Coordinates of C-alpha atoms in Angstrom, one line a residue:
M1 CA 12.1 5.8 27.0
E2 CA 12.3 6.2 23.5
N3 CA 10.7 4.1 21.0
F4 CA 12.3 1.7 19.0
I5 CA 9.9 2.5 15.8
K6 CA 10.3 5.8 14.0
I7 CA 8.2 6.6 11.6
I8 CA 10.4 8.7 8.9
D9 CA 7.0 11.0 7.4
S10 CA 8.7 13.5 5.3
P11 CA 7.2 14.2 1.5
T12 CA 7.9 12.4 -1.5
G13 CA 11.0 13.4 -3.2
T14 CA 13.0 15.0 -0.1
G15 CA 15.4 12.7 0.2
K16 CA 14.1 9.5 2.8
T17 CA 16.4 6.8 1.2
T18 CA 19.4 9.0 0.8
W19 CA 19.2 9.5 4.3
A20 CA 18.7 5.5 5.0
I21 CA 21.3 4.7 2.7
N22 CA 24.3 7.2 4.4
Y23 CA 22.7 6.2 8.1
M24 CA 23.4 2.5 7.0
N25 CA 26.8 3.3 5.9
S26 CA 27.3 5.1 8.9
L27 CA 26.5 2.0 11.0
P28 CA 29.5 0.1 12.9
E29 CA 30.5 -3.1 11.2
D30 CA 28.5 -5.3 14.0
K31 CA 25.1 -3.9 13.3
K32 CA 23.6 -6.0 11.0
V33 CA 20.2 -4.4 8.7
I34 CA 17.6 -5.5 7.0
F35 CA 16.4 -3.4 4.2
I36 CA 13.2 -4.2 2.6
T37 CA 11.6 -2.5 -0.1
P38 CA 8.8 -2.9 -3.0
F39 CA 10.8 -3.4 -5.9
L40 CA 14.2 -5.4 -6.9
T41 CA 15.5 -2.6 -8.8
E42 CA 15.6 -0.9 -5.2
V43 CA 17.2 -3.7 -4.1
E44 CA 20.2 -3.4 -6.7
R45 CA 20.5 0.5 -5.5
I46 CA 21.0 -0.4 -1.8
I47 CA 23.8 -3.0 -2.6
K48 CA 25.3 -0.9 -5.0
E49 CA 25.1 2.2 -2.5
C50 CA 26.2 0.4 0.7
P51 CA 29.2 -1.7 -1.0
N52 CA 31.0 -2.2 2.7
R53 CA 27.8 -3.7 4.3
Q54 CA 27.8 -6.2 2.1
F55 CA 24.1 -7.0 1.1
S56 CA 23.1 -10.3 0.2
Q57 CA 19.6 -11.0 -1.5
P58 CA 17.7 -14.1 -1.3
E59 CA 17.8 -16.2 -3.6
N60 CA 15.5 -19.8 -4.9
K61 CA 18.6 -21.3 -5.6
Y62 CA 20.3 -21.1 -2.0
G63 CA 17.3 -21.9 -0.2
A64 CA 16.2 -25.1 -2.1
G65 CA 14.0 -23.4 -4.4
R66 CA 12.7 -21.2 -1.8
K67 CA 13.4 -17.6 -0.9
M68 CA 12.1 -18.1 2.6
Q69 CA 14.5 -20.8 3.4
H70 CA 17.5 -18.6 2.0
L71 CA 16.4 -15.4 4.0
L72 CA 16.4 -17.8 6.9
K73 CA 20.0 -18.6 6.8
L74 CA 21.4 -15.6 5.7
I75 CA 19.3 -14.2 9.5
R76 CA 20.8 -17.4 11.0
A77 CA 24.5 -16.6 9.6
E78 CA 23.9 -12.4 10.5
K79 CA 24.2 -10.8 7.3
N80 CA 23.3 -7.5 6.3
I81 CA 19.9 -8.3 4.1
V82 CA 18.1 -6.3 1.2
S83 CA 14.6 -8.1 -0.2
T84 CA 11.1 -6.9 -1.1
H85 CA 8.2 -6.3 0.8
S86 CA 6.5 -9.6 -1.0
L87 CA 8.9 -12.0 0.5
F88 CA 9.0 -9.8 3.9
S89 CA 5.3 -10.6 3.8
Q90 CA 5.3 -14.0 4.1
I91 CA 6.9 -14.2 7.6
T92 CA 7.4 -17.3 9.3
D93 CA 7.2 -18.4 13.0
E94 CA 10.5 -19.8 12.5
L95 CA 11.6 -16.8 10.8
I96 CA 10.4 -14.4 13.5
T97 CA 12.4 -17.0 15.9
A98 CA 15.2 -16.7 14.2
L99 CA 15.2 -12.9 14.7
H100 CA 14.3 -12.9 18.1
A101 CA 17.9 -14.3 19.0
S102 CA 19.7 -11.7 16.5
D103 CA 19.8 -7.9 16.8
Y104 CA 18.6 -6.7 13.7
I105 CA 17.8 -2.9 12.8
L106 CA 14.9 -2.9 10.3
V107 CA 14.4 -0.6 7.4
L108 CA 11.2 -0.8 5.7
D109 CA 11.1 1.6 2.6
E110 CA 7.5 2.2 2.1
V111 CA 4.4 1.4 4.1
F112 CA 3.1 -2.8 3.0
N113 CA 0.4 -4.4 3.4
V114 CA -0.5 -5.6 6.5
V115 CA -4.0 -6.1 6.3
E116 CA -5.5 -7.7 3.5
K117 CA -8.5 -9.4 1.7
F118 CA -7.2 -13.6 2.5
D119 CA -7.5 -15.7 -1.0
M120 CA -8.0 -19.5 0.2
W121 CA -8.4 -20.3 -3.6
D122 CA -4.7 -18.1 -4.7
D123 CA -3.8 -21.8 -6.8
L124 CA -6.9 -21.6 -8.6
P125 CA -6.1 -18.8 -10.9
Y126 CA -8.6 -19.6 -13.5
L127 CA -11.4 -18.9 -11.3
Q128 CA -13.1 -15.3 -11.5
P129 CA -13.0 -13.2 -8.0
E130 CA -16.7 -14.2 -7.0
E131 CA -16.2 -17.8 -7.5
K132 CA -13.9 -17.7 -5.2
D133 CA -15.8 -15.7 -2.9
E134 CA -18.5 -18.1 -3.4
L135 CA -16.4 -21.5 -3.0
T136 CA -14.8 -19.4 0.1
R137 CA -18.0 -19.0 1.6
N138 CA -19.3 -22.3 1.2
N139 CA -16.2 -23.8 2.6
L140 CA -16.2 -22.0 5.9
R141 CA -20.1 -22.5 6.5
T142 CA -19.0 -26.4 5.8
L143 CA -16.2 -26.1 8.5
F144 CA -18.7 -23.9 11.1
D145 CA -21.6 -26.8 10.7
K146 CA -19.1 -29.2 11.2
K147 CA -17.6 -27.3 14.9
F148 CA -13.9 -27.4 13.1
I149 CA -14.1 -23.1 13.6
Q150 CA -15.9 -20.3 15.6
T151 CA -15.2 -16.7 15.5
K152 CA -14.6 -14.7 18.9
D153 CA -16.2 -11.2 18.8
D154 CA -13.5 -9.3 17.2
F155 CA -13.9 -11.3 13.6
L156 CA -10.8 -13.3 14.7
I157 CA -11.1 -16.9 13.9
E158 CA -10.1 -20.1 16.3
W159 CA -9.5 -23.8 15.1
I160 CA -11.7 -25.2 18.0
D161 CA -10.9 -29.1 16.6
Q162 CA -7.5 -30.0 17.1
D163 CA -7.6 -34.5 16.6
N164 CA -9.3 -34.2 13.0
P165 CA -7.1 -32.5 11.1
L166 CA -7.8 -32.0 7.5
D167 CA -5.0 -32.0 5.2
K168 CA -7.7 -29.6 2.5
Y169 CA -7.4 -27.2 4.9
R170 CA -3.3 -27.0 6.4
N171 CA -2.9 -23.7 5.1
L172 CA -5.5 -22.3 6.5
K173 CA -5.7 -23.8 9.9
Q174 CA -2.0 -22.8 10.4
L175 CA -2.9 -18.8 9.9
I176 CA -5.6 -19.4 12.3
D177 CA -3.8 -21.2 15.0
R178 CA -1.1 -18.1 14.3
G179 CA -4.3 -15.7 14.8
L180 CA -3.8 -14.0 11.6
L181 CA -7.3 -14.8 9.9
Y182 CA -10.1 -12.6 10.7
L183 CA -14.0 -13.5 9.2
I184 CA -15.6 -10.2 8.7
N185 CA -19.0 -10.0 8.7
N186 CA -19.2 -13.8 7.5
K187 CA -18.0 -12.5 4.1
L188 CA -14.7 -11.9 4.0
L189 CA -11.6 -13.3 4.8
L190 CA -9.0 -11.1 6.6
W191 CA -5.1 -11.8 6.9
T192 CA -3.1 -9.3 9.3
F193 CA 0.6 -9.4 9.5
P194 CA 2.2 -10.9 12.8
V195 CA 1.9 -8.3 15.0
E196 CA 4.8 -9.7 17.0
V197 CA 7.3 -8.4 14.8
F198 CA 6.4 -4.6 15.3
Q199 CA 6.8 -5.8 19.1
P200 CA 10.1 -5.8 21.4
G201 CA 12.5 -8.2 21.4
I202 CA 12.5 -9.1 17.3
F203 CA 14.2 -5.8 16.0
N204 CA 16.5 -3.8 17.8
E205 CA 15.1 -0.7 15.8
I206 CA 12.4 0.2 13.1
Y207 CA 12.4 2.7 10.8
I208 CA 9.7 3.6 8.2
L209 CA 10.1 5.4 5.2
T210 CA 7.2 6.8 4.2
Y211 CA 4.3 10.2 3.6
Q212 CA 1.0 10.8 5.4
F213 CA 1.4 7.3 7.6
D214 CA -1.7 8.9 9.4
Y215 CA -4.0 7.9 6.2
Q216 CA -2.6 4.7 5.8
L217 CA -3.8 0.6 6.8
Q218 CA -0.9 0.5 8.6
S219 CA -1.0 3.3 10.9
Y220 CA -4.3 2.2 11.9
Y221 CA -3.1 -1.3 12.3
Y222 CA -0.6 0.2 15.1
K223 CA -3.7 2.0 16.8
Y224 CA -5.3 -1.4 16.5
F225 CA -2.2 -3.5 18.5
D226 CA -1.7 -0.5 20.3
I227 CA 1.8 -0.1 18.7
Q228 CA 3.9 2.7 19.9
Y229 CA 5.8 5.2 17.6
S230 CA 7.7 7.5 17.1
K231 CA 7.5 10.5 13.8
Y232 CA 10.5 12.4 12.5
H233 CA 10.9 14.0 9.1
I234 CA 13.5 14.7 6.7
E235 CA 15.2 18.2 6.5
T236 CA 18.3 19.4 4.3
I237 CA 20.3 21.5 6.7
N238 CA 23.6 23.0 5.4
N239 CA 23.5 20.7 2.5
K240 CA 23.3 17.2 4.8
I241 CA 20.0 15.4 5.0
T242 CA 19.3 15.3 8.1
L243 CA 17.1 13.5 10.5
I244 CA 14.6 15.8 12.7
E245 CA 12.0 14.5 15.3
T246 CA 8.7 16.1 14.1
I247 CA 7.1 18.6 16.5
N248 CA 5.0 20.6 13.7
N249 CA 4.1 20.4 10.0
D250 CA 5.9 23.9 9.1
Y251 CA 8.6 21.5 6.8
E252 CA 5.7 20.1 4.9
K253 CA 3.9 23.5 4.5
Q254 CA 7.2 24.6 3.1
W255 CA 7.5 22.0 0.9
I256 CA 3.8 21.8 -0.7
E257 CA 4.5 26.0 -1.5
K258 CA 7.8 24.6 -3.2
I259 CA 5.8 22.2 -5.9
K260 CA 2.4 23.7 -5.8
P261 CA 3.3 25.7 -9.1
L262 CA 4.9 23.1 -10.8
I263 CA 1.6 21.1 -11.3
T264 CA -0.7 21.7 -13.6
I265 CA -4.3 20.3 -13.1
I266 CA -6.9 20.0 -16.3
D267 CA -9.8 21.5 -15.2
N268 CA -12.0 21.1 -18.9
P269 CA -15.6 20.7 -18.0
K270 CA -15.7 18.4 -20.9
L271 CA -13.2 15.9 -20.2
N272 CA -14.0 16.1 -16.5
K273 CA -17.7 15.1 -16.9
I274 CA -17.5 11.8 -16.9
G275 CA -16.2 11.8 -13.2
D276 CA -18.6 15.0 -12.2
Y277 CA -20.4 14.3 -8.6
I278 CA -24.4 13.1 -9.6
S279 CA -26.9 14.6 -7.4
T280 CA -29.7 11.9 -5.3
T281 CA -32.7 12.3 -3.1
K282 CA -29.6 10.6 -0.2
G283 CA -27.4 14.0 -1.5
L284 CA -24.4 13.9 -3.8
N285 CA -22.7 10.6 -5.4
K286 CA -19.2 11.0 -5.7
S287 CA -18.7 7.4 -6.3
A288 CA -17.9 8.1 -10.4
L289 CA -15.0 6.1 -11.3
C290 CA -14.6 3.8 -8.8
K291 CA -14.0 0.0 -8.9
N292 CA -17.5 -0.6 -8.7
W293 CA -18.5 2.4 -10.9
Y294 CA -15.8 1.0 -13.5
K295 CA -17.9 -2.7 -13.1
N296 CA -21.1 -1.5 -14.0
N297 CA -20.4 1.1 -16.7
C298 CA -18.5 -0.6 -19.1
G299 CA -20.3 1.2 -22.0
E300 CA -18.1 4.4 -20.2
Y301 CA -14.4 3.0 -21.3
N302 CA -14.6 4.1 -24.8
R303 CA -15.4 7.3 -23.6
I304 CA -12.2 7.3 -20.8
Q305 CA -10.1 5.9 -23.9
K306 CA -10.8 8.9 -25.8
N307 CA -10.5 11.6 -23.0
I308 CA -6.9 10.1 -22.3
V309 CA -5.8 10.6 -25.6
N310 CA -7.6 14.3 -25.9
F311 CA -5.5 15.0 -22.9
Y312 CA -2.1 13.8 -24.1
T313 CA -3.0 15.0 -27.7
Y314 CA -4.2 18.9 -27.5
Y315 CA -3.4 19.4 -24.0
T316 CA 0.3 18.4 -23.3
K317 CA 1.3 17.4 -26.7
S318 CA 3.4 15.2 -24.9
S319 CA 5.5 12.1 -26.8
S320 CA 4.6 8.6 -25.7
N321 CA 7.7 8.4 -23.3
K322 CA 6.7 11.5 -21.3
R323 CA 3.1 9.4 -20.6
M324 CA 1.7 7.7 -17.8
W325 CA -1.6 6.3 -16.5
T326 CA -3.7 4.3 -14.3
C327 CA -6.7 2.8 -13.6
F328 CA -8.1 -0.4 -11.6
V329 CA -5.9 -3.4 -13.0
D330 CA -8.7 -5.3 -13.8
Y331 CA -10.2 -2.7 -16.7
K332 CA -6.7 -1.4 -18.2
K333 CA -6.8 -3.7 -21.2
N334 CA -10.5 -2.0 -21.8
I335 CA -8.8 1.0 -21.9
K336 CA -5.8 1.2 -23.8
S337 CA -5.4 2.4 -26.9
S338 CA -2.9 2.5 -29.9
N339 CA -2.5 6.3 -28.4
I340 CA -2.9 4.9 -24.7
S341 CA 0.0 2.2 -24.5
L342 CA 0.4 -0.4 -21.6
K343 CA 3.7 0.0 -21.2
T344 CA 2.3 3.5 -19.9
W345 CA 0.4 2.3 -17.3
V346 CA 1.8 2.4 -13.7
A347 CA -0.2 0.4 -10.8
M348 CA -1.9 2.8 -9.3
N349 CA -0.5 1.7 -5.6
S350 CA 2.9 2.2 -6.9
R351 CA 5.7 3.4 -4.4
A352 CA 9.0 4.0 -3.8
T353 CA 10.4 3.7 -7.4
N354 CA 12.4 6.1 -9.0
S355 CA 11.9 4.9 -12.9
L356 CA 9.1 7.1 -13.4
K357 CA 10.9 10.6 -13.1
N358 CA 10.7 11.8 -16.6
K359 CA 7.4 11.5 -17.0
T360 CA 5.3 14.8 -16.8
S361 CA 1.5 13.6 -18.6
L362 CA -0.2 12.0 -15.8
A363 CA -3.5 10.7 -16.4
Y364 CA -5.3 9.2 -12.9
V365 CA -8.6 7.9 -13.9
V366 CA -9.7 6.3 -10.5
N367 CA -11.9 7.4 -7.4
R368 CA -10.3 5.9 -4.8
Y369 CA -12.2 4.4 -1.6
I370 CA -11.2 1.7 1.3
N371 CA -12.6 -2.1 1.4
P372 CA -15.6 -1.6 3.9
F373 CA -14.6 -5.0 5.7
F374 CA -11.5 -3.0 6.5
I375 CA -13.6 -0.1 7.7
A376 CA -15.6 -3.2 9.7
F377 CA -12.3 -4.4 11.1
F378 CA -11.1 -1.5 13.0
N379 CA -14.7 0.0 14.1
K380 CA -14.6 -2.9 16.3
K381 CA -11.9 -1.3 18.4
N382 CA -13.7 2.2 17.4
I383 CA -10.9 3.6 15.0
E384 CA -12.7 5.9 12.2
L385 CA -11.0 5.5 9.3
N386 CA -10.1 9.0 7.1
Q387 CA -11.3 7.7 3.2
E388 CA -10.5 11.6 2.3
G389 CA -6.7 10.8 3.5
F390 CA -6.3 7.4 2.3
A391 CA -7.4 8.6 -1.3
L392 CA -5.7 11.4 -1.1
S393 CA -2.4 9.6 0.3
E394 CA -2.3 7.0 -2.3
M395 CA -3.0 9.7 -4.9
I396 CA -0.1 11.8 -4.1
Q397 CA 2.3 8.3 -3.8
W398 CA 1.1 7.3 -7.4
I399 CA 1.8 11.4 -8.9
W400 CA 5.0 11.5 -7.0
R401 CA 6.8 9.0 -8.9
S402 CA 6.7 11.5 -12.0
A403 CA 9.1 14.6 -13.1
I404 CA 7.2 16.3 -9.9
R405 CA 10.0 14.3 -7.8
E406 CA 12.5 16.6 -8.9
Y407 CA 11.2 19.1 -8.8
N408 CA 10.1 19.6 -13.0
P409 CA 6.2 20.7 -14.0
I410 CA 4.1 17.6 -14.8
T411 CA 0.3 17.9 -16.1
V412 CA -2.5 15.9 -14.4
Y413 CA -5.5 14.6 -15.6
I414 CA -8.0 13.7 -12.7
P415 CA -11.9 13.3 -14.1
S416 CA -12.6 12.8 -10.9
E417 CA -14.2 15.3 -9.1
R418 CA -13.8 14.0 -5.4
M419 CA -10.0 13.2 -6.2
R420 CA -9.4 16.4 -8.3
N421 CA -10.6 18.8 -5.1
L422 CA -8.7 16.5 -2.7
L423 CA -5.7 16.9 -4.8
K424 CA -6.5 21.3 -5.1
D425 CA -7.5 21.7 -1.5
F426 CA -3.7 20.1 -0.4
L427 CA -1.9 22.4 -2.5
D428 CA -3.7 25.0 -0.9
Q429 CA -2.9 23.6 2.3
K430 CA -6.8 23.0 4.0
D431 CA -7.2 20.5 6.1
V432 CA -8.4 16.6 5.1
A433 CA -12.2 16.3 5.7
L434 CA -13.2 13.1 7.4
E435 CA -15.8 11.7 5.3
V436 CA -17.9 8.8 6.9
K437 CA -19.0 6.3 3.8
D438 CA -22.3 4.3 3.4
N439 CA -20.2 0.7 4.1
T440 CA -23.1 -0.8 2.3
L441 CA -22.0 0.8 -1.1
E442 CA -19.9 -1.8 -2.9
I443 CA -17.5 0.8 -4.1
Y444 CA -14.0 -1.3 -3.1
E445 CA -10.8 -2.3 -4.8
D446 CA -9.9 -5.5 -3.2
D447 CA -7.6 -6.2 -6.3
L448 CA -4.6 -3.4 -7.7

């Protein structure tokens, strides 16, 4: 039996969204579609390029001030719907029930956060992350001590006292009762997207448009919950964008050969020194420019700033409208200067946008790792996460927001020796090594 979930795992810029638009436009009128994308600009694109489907976008004014309520109305009315990852991630049991009674096709433009840290105190924005973490630990300790909650062997939290409702924890209890919250190593609350959405009976078909799916958290989430899928890719045959079931990676090899000559990677030792490996008694430390490095090396912000300015000024001689750069969001104001505008800062987890395709000078001054609490969660089912593959796939997504999307040359500054080598090995078509990091290292980025 053919899997109803199809992963369209194809290189960025090869026409996945164009294929999806053509596919949706070709469907019979009685077939209804929900298209989910990261950006409002892509929402507008889908509405514009699929005029016959008459896509509706959830809006607050039609849902008593809540987009989710309008989304529920649109599903019950069997309308074609286009919306964002942000709204879809808030899916409720009521919405899942409505989808179960319908017959929708889901097209998911890029993977989204199916596993993430849960913030109990998102209504207290004045608190620092460390303060929120401490407050969370104290509250959970109280709930455990008073026998309101317990954890199972797989970290899943259960609410065991049903006789004493606590208004203060109403939202927390609802998520626990839905089986969505896990407590990892008694330190971090982990939220998972409702797995039933990806099980038979909710959607007639599911298409996920992405690249390097095997390295992304959503693929590990599918393994964790034993969700089956088939893999496809896009090829242009006789000038027609065509969906092909993936048997080997020959199509990717051809694509890499095409794009490799277009990418210049700055290899200047002076500019790159800040991200070099450091020899220690335990071996090479490769974590320079990771999240924890930024936290502990505030004296280096000026050096990063000068390096980026030198890259723009002397190596690319680029105009400001041709530049883009990234660092961890908490530190972008520390790096910016008169020559490094926040307007050209692009979040390092950016995906599925075409609005940056004029950018030719790219500064990627981060070193990416998977949150070790995520690693602990998946390890409960012996699922090993590939740190190097994750880092590479995230970097490629960011780089491919730029002019390389349309096969125009770019110059990239990647001071992290680890990240730079990953890109070089990728372009040389070397296999991505599986490097297991020490989970005790605080190298993760828990807010992007």
